[in-house]
Coordinates of C-alpha atoms and ligand atoms in Angstrom, one line a residue:
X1 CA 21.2 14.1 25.5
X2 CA 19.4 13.9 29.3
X3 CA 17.5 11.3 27.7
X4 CA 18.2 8.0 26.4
X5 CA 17.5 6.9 22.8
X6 CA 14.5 4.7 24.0
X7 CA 13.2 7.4 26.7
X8 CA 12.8 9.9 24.0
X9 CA 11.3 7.5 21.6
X10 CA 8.8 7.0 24.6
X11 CA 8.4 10.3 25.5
X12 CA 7.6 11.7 22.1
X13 CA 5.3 8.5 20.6
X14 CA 8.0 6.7 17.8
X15 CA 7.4 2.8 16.6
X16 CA 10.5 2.6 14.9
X17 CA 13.9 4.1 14.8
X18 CA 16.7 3.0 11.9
X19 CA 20.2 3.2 12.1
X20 CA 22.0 2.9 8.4
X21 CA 25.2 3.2 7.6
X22 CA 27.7 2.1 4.7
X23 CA 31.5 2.9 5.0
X24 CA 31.5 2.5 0.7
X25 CA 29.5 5.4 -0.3
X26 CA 29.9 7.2 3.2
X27 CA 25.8 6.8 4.3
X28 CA 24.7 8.2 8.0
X29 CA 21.4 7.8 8.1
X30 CA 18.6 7.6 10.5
X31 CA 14.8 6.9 9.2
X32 CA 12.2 7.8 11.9
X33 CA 9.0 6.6 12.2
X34 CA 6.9 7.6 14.7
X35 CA 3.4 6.5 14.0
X36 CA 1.7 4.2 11.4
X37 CA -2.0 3.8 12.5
X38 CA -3.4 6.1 9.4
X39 CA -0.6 4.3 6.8
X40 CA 2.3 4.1 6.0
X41 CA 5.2 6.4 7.3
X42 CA 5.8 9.1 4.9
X43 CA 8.2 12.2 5.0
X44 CA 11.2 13.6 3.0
X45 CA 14.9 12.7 3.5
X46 CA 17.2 16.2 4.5
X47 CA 20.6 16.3 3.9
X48 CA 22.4 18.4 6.2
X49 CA 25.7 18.6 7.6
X50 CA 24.8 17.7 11.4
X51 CA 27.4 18.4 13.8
X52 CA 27.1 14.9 15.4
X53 CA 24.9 12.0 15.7
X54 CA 22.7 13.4 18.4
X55 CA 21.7 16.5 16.9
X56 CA 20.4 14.4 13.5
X57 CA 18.7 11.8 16.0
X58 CA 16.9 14.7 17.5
X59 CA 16.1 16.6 14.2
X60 CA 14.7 12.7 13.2
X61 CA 12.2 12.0 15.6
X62 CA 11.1 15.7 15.7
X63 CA 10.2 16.1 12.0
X64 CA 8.9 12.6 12.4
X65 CA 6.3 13.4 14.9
X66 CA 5.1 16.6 13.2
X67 CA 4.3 14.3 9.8
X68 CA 2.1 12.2 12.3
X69 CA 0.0 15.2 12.8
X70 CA 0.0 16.8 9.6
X71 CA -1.0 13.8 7.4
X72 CA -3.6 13.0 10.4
X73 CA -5.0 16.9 9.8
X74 CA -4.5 17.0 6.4
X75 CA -6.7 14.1 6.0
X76 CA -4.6 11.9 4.1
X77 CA -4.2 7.9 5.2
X78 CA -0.3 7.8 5.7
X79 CA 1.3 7.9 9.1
X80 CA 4.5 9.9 10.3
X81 CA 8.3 9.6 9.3
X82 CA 11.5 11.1 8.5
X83 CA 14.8 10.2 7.7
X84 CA 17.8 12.3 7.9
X85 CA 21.1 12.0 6.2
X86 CA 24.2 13.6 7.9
X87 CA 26.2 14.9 5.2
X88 CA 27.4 17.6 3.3
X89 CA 25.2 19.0 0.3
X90 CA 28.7 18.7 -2.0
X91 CA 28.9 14.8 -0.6
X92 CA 25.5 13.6 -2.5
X93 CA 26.1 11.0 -4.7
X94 CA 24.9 7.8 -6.9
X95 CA 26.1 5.4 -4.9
X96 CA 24.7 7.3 -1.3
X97 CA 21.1 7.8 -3.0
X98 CA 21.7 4.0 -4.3
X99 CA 22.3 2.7 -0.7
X100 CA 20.2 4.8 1.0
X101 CA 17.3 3.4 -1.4
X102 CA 18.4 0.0 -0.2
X103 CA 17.6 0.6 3.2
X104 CA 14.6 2.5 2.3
X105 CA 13.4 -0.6 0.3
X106 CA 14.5 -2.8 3.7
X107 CA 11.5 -1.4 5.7
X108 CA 9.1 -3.2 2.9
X109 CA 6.8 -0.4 2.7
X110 CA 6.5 1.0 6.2
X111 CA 8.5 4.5 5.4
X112 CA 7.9 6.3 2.5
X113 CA 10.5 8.4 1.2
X114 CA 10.0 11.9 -0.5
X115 CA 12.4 15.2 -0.6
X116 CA 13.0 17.7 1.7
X117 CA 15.8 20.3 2.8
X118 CA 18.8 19.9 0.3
X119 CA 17.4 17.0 -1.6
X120 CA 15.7 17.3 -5.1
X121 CA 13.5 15.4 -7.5
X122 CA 16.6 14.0 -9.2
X123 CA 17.7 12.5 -6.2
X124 CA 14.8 10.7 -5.7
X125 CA 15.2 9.3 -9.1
X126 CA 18.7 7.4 -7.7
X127 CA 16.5 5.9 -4.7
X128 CA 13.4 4.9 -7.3
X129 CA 16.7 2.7 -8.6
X130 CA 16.4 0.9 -5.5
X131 CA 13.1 0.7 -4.1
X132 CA 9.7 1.8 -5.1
X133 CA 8.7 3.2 -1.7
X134 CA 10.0 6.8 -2.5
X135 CA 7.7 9.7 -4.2
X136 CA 8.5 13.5 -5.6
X137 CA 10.2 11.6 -8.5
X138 CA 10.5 13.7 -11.4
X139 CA 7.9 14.2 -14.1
X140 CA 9.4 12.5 -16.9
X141 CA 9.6 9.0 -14.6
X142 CA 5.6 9.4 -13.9
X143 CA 6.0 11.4 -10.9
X144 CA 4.9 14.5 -9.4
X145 CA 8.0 16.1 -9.3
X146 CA 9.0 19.0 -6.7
X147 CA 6.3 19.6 -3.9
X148 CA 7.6 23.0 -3.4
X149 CA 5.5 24.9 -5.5
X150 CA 2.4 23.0 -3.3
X151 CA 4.3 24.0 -0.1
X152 CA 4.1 27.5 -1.1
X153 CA 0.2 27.6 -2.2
X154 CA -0.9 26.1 0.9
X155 CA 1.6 28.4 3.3
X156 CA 0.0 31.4 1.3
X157 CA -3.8 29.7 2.0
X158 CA -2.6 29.7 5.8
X159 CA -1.3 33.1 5.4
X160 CA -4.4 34.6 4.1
X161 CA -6.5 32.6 6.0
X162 CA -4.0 33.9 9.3
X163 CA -4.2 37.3 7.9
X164 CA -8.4 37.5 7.6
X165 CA -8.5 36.4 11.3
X166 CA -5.9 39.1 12.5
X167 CA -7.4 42.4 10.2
X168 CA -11.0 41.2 9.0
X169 CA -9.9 40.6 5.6
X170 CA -7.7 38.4 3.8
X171 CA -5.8 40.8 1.3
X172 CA -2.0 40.7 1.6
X173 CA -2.2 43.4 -0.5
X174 CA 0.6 46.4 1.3
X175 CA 1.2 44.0 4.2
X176 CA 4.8 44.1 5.2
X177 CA 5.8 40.3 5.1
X178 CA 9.6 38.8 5.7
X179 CA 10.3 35.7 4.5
X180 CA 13.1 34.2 6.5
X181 CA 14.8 31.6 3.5
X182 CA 14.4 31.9 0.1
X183 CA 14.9 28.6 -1.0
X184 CA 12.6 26.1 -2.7
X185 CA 10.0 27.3 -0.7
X186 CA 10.2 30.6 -0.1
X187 CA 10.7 31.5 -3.7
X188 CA 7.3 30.4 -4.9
X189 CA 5.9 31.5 -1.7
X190 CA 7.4 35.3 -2.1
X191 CA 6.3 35.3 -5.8
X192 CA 2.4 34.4 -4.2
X193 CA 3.1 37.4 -2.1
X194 CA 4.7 40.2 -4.5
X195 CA 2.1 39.2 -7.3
X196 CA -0.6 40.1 -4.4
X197 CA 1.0 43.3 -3.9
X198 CA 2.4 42.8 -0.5
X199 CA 5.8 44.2 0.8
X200 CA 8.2 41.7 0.5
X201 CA 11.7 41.3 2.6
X202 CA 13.8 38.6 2.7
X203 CA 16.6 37.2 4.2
X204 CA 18.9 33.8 3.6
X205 CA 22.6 32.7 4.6
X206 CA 23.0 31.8 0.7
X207 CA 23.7 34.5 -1.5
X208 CA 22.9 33.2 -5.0
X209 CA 19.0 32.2 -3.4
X210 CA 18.8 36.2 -2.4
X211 CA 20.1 37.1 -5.7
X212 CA 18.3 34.3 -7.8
X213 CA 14.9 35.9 -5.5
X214 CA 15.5 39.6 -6.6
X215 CA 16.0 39.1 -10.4
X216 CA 12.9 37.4 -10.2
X217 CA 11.0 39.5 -7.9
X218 CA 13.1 43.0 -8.4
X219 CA 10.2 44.8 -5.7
X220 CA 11.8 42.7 -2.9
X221 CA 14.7 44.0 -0.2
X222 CA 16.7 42.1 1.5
X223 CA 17.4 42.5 5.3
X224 CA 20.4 41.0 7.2
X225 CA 20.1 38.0 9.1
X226 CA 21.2 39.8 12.8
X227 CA 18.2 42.4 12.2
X228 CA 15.3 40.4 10.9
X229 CA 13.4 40.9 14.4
X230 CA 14.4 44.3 14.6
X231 CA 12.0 44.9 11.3
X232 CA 9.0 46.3 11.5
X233 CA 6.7 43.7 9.8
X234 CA 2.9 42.3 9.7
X235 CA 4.2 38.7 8.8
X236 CA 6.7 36.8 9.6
X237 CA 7.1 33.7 7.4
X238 CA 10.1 31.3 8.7
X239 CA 10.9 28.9 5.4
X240 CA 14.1 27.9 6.8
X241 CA 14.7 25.7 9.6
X242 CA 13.1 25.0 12.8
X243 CA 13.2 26.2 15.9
X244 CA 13.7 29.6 15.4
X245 CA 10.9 31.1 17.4
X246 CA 12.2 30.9 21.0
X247 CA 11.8 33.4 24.0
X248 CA 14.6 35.7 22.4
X249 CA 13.1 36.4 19.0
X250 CA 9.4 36.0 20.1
X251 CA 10.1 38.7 22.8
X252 CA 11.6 41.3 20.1
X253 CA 8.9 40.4 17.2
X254 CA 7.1 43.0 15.9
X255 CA 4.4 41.2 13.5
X256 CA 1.2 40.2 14.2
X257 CA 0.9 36.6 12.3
X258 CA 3.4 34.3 11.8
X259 CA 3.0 31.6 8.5
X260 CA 5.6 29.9 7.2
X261 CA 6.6 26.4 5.7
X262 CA 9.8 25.9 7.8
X263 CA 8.9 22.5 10.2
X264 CA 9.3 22.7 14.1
X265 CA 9.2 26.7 14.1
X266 CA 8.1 26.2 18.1
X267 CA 11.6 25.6 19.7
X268 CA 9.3 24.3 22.7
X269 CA 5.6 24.1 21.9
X270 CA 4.2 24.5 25.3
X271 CA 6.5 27.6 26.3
X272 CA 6.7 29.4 22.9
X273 CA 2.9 28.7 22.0
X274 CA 1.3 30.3 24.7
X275 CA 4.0 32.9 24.6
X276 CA 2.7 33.8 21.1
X277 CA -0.9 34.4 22.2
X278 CA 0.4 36.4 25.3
X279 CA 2.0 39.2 22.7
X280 CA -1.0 38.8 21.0
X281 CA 0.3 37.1 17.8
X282 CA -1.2 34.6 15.7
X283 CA 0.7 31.9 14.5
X284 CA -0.2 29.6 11.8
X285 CA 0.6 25.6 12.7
X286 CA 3.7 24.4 10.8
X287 CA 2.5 21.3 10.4
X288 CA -1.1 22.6 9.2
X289 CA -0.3 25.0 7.0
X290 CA 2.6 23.0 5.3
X291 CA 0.9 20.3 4.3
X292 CA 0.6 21.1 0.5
X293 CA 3.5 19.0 -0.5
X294 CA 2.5 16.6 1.7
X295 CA -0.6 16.4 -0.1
X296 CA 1.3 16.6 -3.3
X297 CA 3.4 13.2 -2.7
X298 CA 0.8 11.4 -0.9
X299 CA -1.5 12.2 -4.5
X300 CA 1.4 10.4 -6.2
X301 CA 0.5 7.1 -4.2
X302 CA -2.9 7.3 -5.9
X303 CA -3.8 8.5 -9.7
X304 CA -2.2 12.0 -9.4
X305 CA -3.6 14.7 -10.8
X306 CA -2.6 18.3 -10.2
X307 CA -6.1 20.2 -10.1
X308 CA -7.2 17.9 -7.5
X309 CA -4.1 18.5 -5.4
X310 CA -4.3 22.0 -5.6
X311 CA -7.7 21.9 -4.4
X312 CA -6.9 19.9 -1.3
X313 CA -4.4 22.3 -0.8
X314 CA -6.7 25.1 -0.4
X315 CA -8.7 23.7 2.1
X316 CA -5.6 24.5 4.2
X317 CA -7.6 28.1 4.4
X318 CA -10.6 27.2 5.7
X319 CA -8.7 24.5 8.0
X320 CA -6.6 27.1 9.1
X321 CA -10.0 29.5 10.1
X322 CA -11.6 26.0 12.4
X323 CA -8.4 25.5 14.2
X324 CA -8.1 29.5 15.4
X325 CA -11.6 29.2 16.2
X326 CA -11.2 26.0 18.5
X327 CA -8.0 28.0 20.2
X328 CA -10.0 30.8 21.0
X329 CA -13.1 28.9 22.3
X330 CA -11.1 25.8 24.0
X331 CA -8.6 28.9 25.5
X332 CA -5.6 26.8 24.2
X333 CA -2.5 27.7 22.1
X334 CA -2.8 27.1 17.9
X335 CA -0.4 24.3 18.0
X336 CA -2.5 22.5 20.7
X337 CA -5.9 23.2 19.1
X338 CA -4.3 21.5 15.9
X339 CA -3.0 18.7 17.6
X340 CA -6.2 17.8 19.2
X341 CA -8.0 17.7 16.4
X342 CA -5.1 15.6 14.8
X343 CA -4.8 13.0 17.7
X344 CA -8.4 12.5 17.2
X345 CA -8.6 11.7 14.6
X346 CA -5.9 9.3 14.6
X347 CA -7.4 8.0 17.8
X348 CA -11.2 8.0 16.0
X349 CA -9.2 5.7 13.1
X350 CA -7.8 3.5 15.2
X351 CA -11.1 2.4 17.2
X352 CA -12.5 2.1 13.4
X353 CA -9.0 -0.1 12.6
X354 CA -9.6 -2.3 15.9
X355 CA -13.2 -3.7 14.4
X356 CA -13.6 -6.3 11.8
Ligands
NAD401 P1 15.7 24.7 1.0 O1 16.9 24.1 1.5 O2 15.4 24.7 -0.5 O3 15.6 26.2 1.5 C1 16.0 26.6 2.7 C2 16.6 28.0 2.6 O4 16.8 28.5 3.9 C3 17.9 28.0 1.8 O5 18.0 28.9 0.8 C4 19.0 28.2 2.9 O6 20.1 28.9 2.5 C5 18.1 29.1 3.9 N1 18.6 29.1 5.2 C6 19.2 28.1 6.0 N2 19.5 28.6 7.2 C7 19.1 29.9 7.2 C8 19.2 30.9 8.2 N3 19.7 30.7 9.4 N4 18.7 32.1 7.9 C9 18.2 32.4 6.7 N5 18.1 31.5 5.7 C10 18.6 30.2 6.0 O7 14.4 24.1 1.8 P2 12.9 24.1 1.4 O8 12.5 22.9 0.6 O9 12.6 25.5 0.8 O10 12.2 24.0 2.8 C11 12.2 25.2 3.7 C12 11.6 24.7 5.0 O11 10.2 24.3 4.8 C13 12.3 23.6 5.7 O12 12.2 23.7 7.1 C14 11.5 22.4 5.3 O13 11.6 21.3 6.2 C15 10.1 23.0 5.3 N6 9.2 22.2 4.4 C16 9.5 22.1 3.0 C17 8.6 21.4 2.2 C18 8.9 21.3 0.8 O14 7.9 20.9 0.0 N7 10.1 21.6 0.3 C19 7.4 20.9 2.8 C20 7.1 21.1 4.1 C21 8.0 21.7 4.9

């Protein structure tokens, strides 16, 4: 790391950063929060096997910040946070969930707690044990279950929405579309596509997803990881992890949109964004257009009820339409012409917040 802990956490906004560990159950987790002026903190807990501490740290306070912006576009009253759990998926257990619901419960309030990459409704049913500060518990416990299947609606909104601005119409239909993951995600989102007659490919590290993706969509191919930017595609729909537009893979990508649900997909916003409009392709904010089980959760806080959810989630399309319009008139990079309309309004909220 060039920076220190507190240099990055001043560089890139955070309040709050938590350390949690217990030897018992084998717990490594950090909970990020980076901004609470619209609410409380809240974003899912990923399980991953992190190679060291740093890397997690990092992955924290990035997926931190990008919930600050997409609650604050979204609409919804909760501010920005993450937590991350370095583990390995065949390591979750009772007694981990247990604890890490403990700490959870510690921050009375101020983080919110919900699923995210290896994590699952059923986990969050261990951590509802603990504390009550956790959402996307399952439906039998009076929850809303996984937001997955909201994800995938409101990445498809952006997609269409993405795809109207780039050909004058929004119809999927023969558009050659890879989706890059085919996990919770990308399933529901490739069975949006294939049901709108698009050409689907897609590609994942786990073989029973690609397998589990084909029975259920048999139209689908699948194209090796090493050749993905090789493929001649219209979309390209990242709905695995971050980072993975860079100067490399932008500079052999052939499609003309990119919409996906995977968080972070910039691996530098103000080198890769611009880069994007330079090769004339249109990408679709991460943190816009994967909102929906954001939406989802936060619905859960309140009286939940699905219709209304799903419409909020379509507003992601008209959303989507404003924010390429203010990057074309402002002359500034999709990301940034999200992000300024998200820091305002968090700014806007604020001034109201300062006033009796
Ligand atoms: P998931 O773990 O269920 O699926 C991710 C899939 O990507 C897995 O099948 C995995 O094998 C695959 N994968 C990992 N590395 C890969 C690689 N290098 N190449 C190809 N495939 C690879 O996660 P998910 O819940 O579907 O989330 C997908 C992405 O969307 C994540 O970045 C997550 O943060 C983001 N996201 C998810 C939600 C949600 O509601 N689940 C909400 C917002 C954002």
């Amino acid at each position: 790391m060039n920076q220190s802990l507190f240099e990055m956490m001043q560089s890139m906004g955070h309040e709050q950063v938590v350390f949690c560990h217990d030897p018992h159950s084998g717990l490594n987790a950090i909970i990020a929060i980076h901004n609470t002026t619209l609410g409380p903190a809240l974003g899912g807990t990923r399980l991953w096997p992190y190679l060291n501490s740093e890397e997690a740290l990092i992955d924290a306070l990035r997926l931190s910040r990008g919930m600050t912006f997409k609650a604050a576009i979204s609409g919804l009253n909760l501010g920005g946070g993450k937590a991350v759990i370095m583990a390995d998926p065949n390591q979750k257990s009772e007694a981990l969930w247990r604890r890490y619901g403990k700490f959870v419960d510690s921050l009375n309030g101020k983080y919110i707690t919900a699923e995210d990459v290896n994590t699952a409704a059923r986990d969050m049913e261990f951590i509802a044990m603990q504390t009550e500060h956790v959402t996307g518990v399952p439906e039998y416990m009076g929850g809303s279950g996984d937001p997955s299947p909201f994800t995938a609606y409101g990445v498809y909104m952006g997609m269409k929405a993405s795809t109207k601005k780039t050909w004058g119409n929004d119809s999927l239909s023969g558009k050659k579309i890879l989706v890059q993951g085919v996990g919770h995600v990308g399933q529901y989102l490739v069975g949006h596509l294939v049901k709108e007659g698009a050409k689907v490919f897609i590609t994942d590290i786990n073989e029973a997803k690609i397998k589990q993706t084909q029975q259920a969509n048999p139209s689908v191919e699948y194209v090796a990881g090493e050749k993905i930017f090789d493929l001649d595609m219209d979309i390209y729909a990242p709905c695995a992890l971050g980072a993975t537009l860079n100067t490399e893979s932008i500079g052999k990508l052939k499609a003309k949109v990119v919409a996906g649900a995977a968080n972070n997909q910039l691996a530098d916003e103000d080198v890769h964004g611009p880069m994007l409009i330079e090769k004339g392709i249109l990408y679709a904010p991460d943190f816009l257009i994967n909102a929906g089980g954001l939406i989802n959760v936060a619905a859960e806080l309140e009286t939940y009820n699905a219709d209304r959810v799903k419409g909020n989630v379509e507003k992601i399309y008209n959303r989507s339409l404003e924010i390429f319009e203010l990057s074309e008139r402002e002359k500034i990079h999709t990301q940034a012409a999200a992000m300024r309309i998200a820091e305002k309004r968090i700014a806007d909220i604020a001034a109201v917040n300062a006033r009796l």
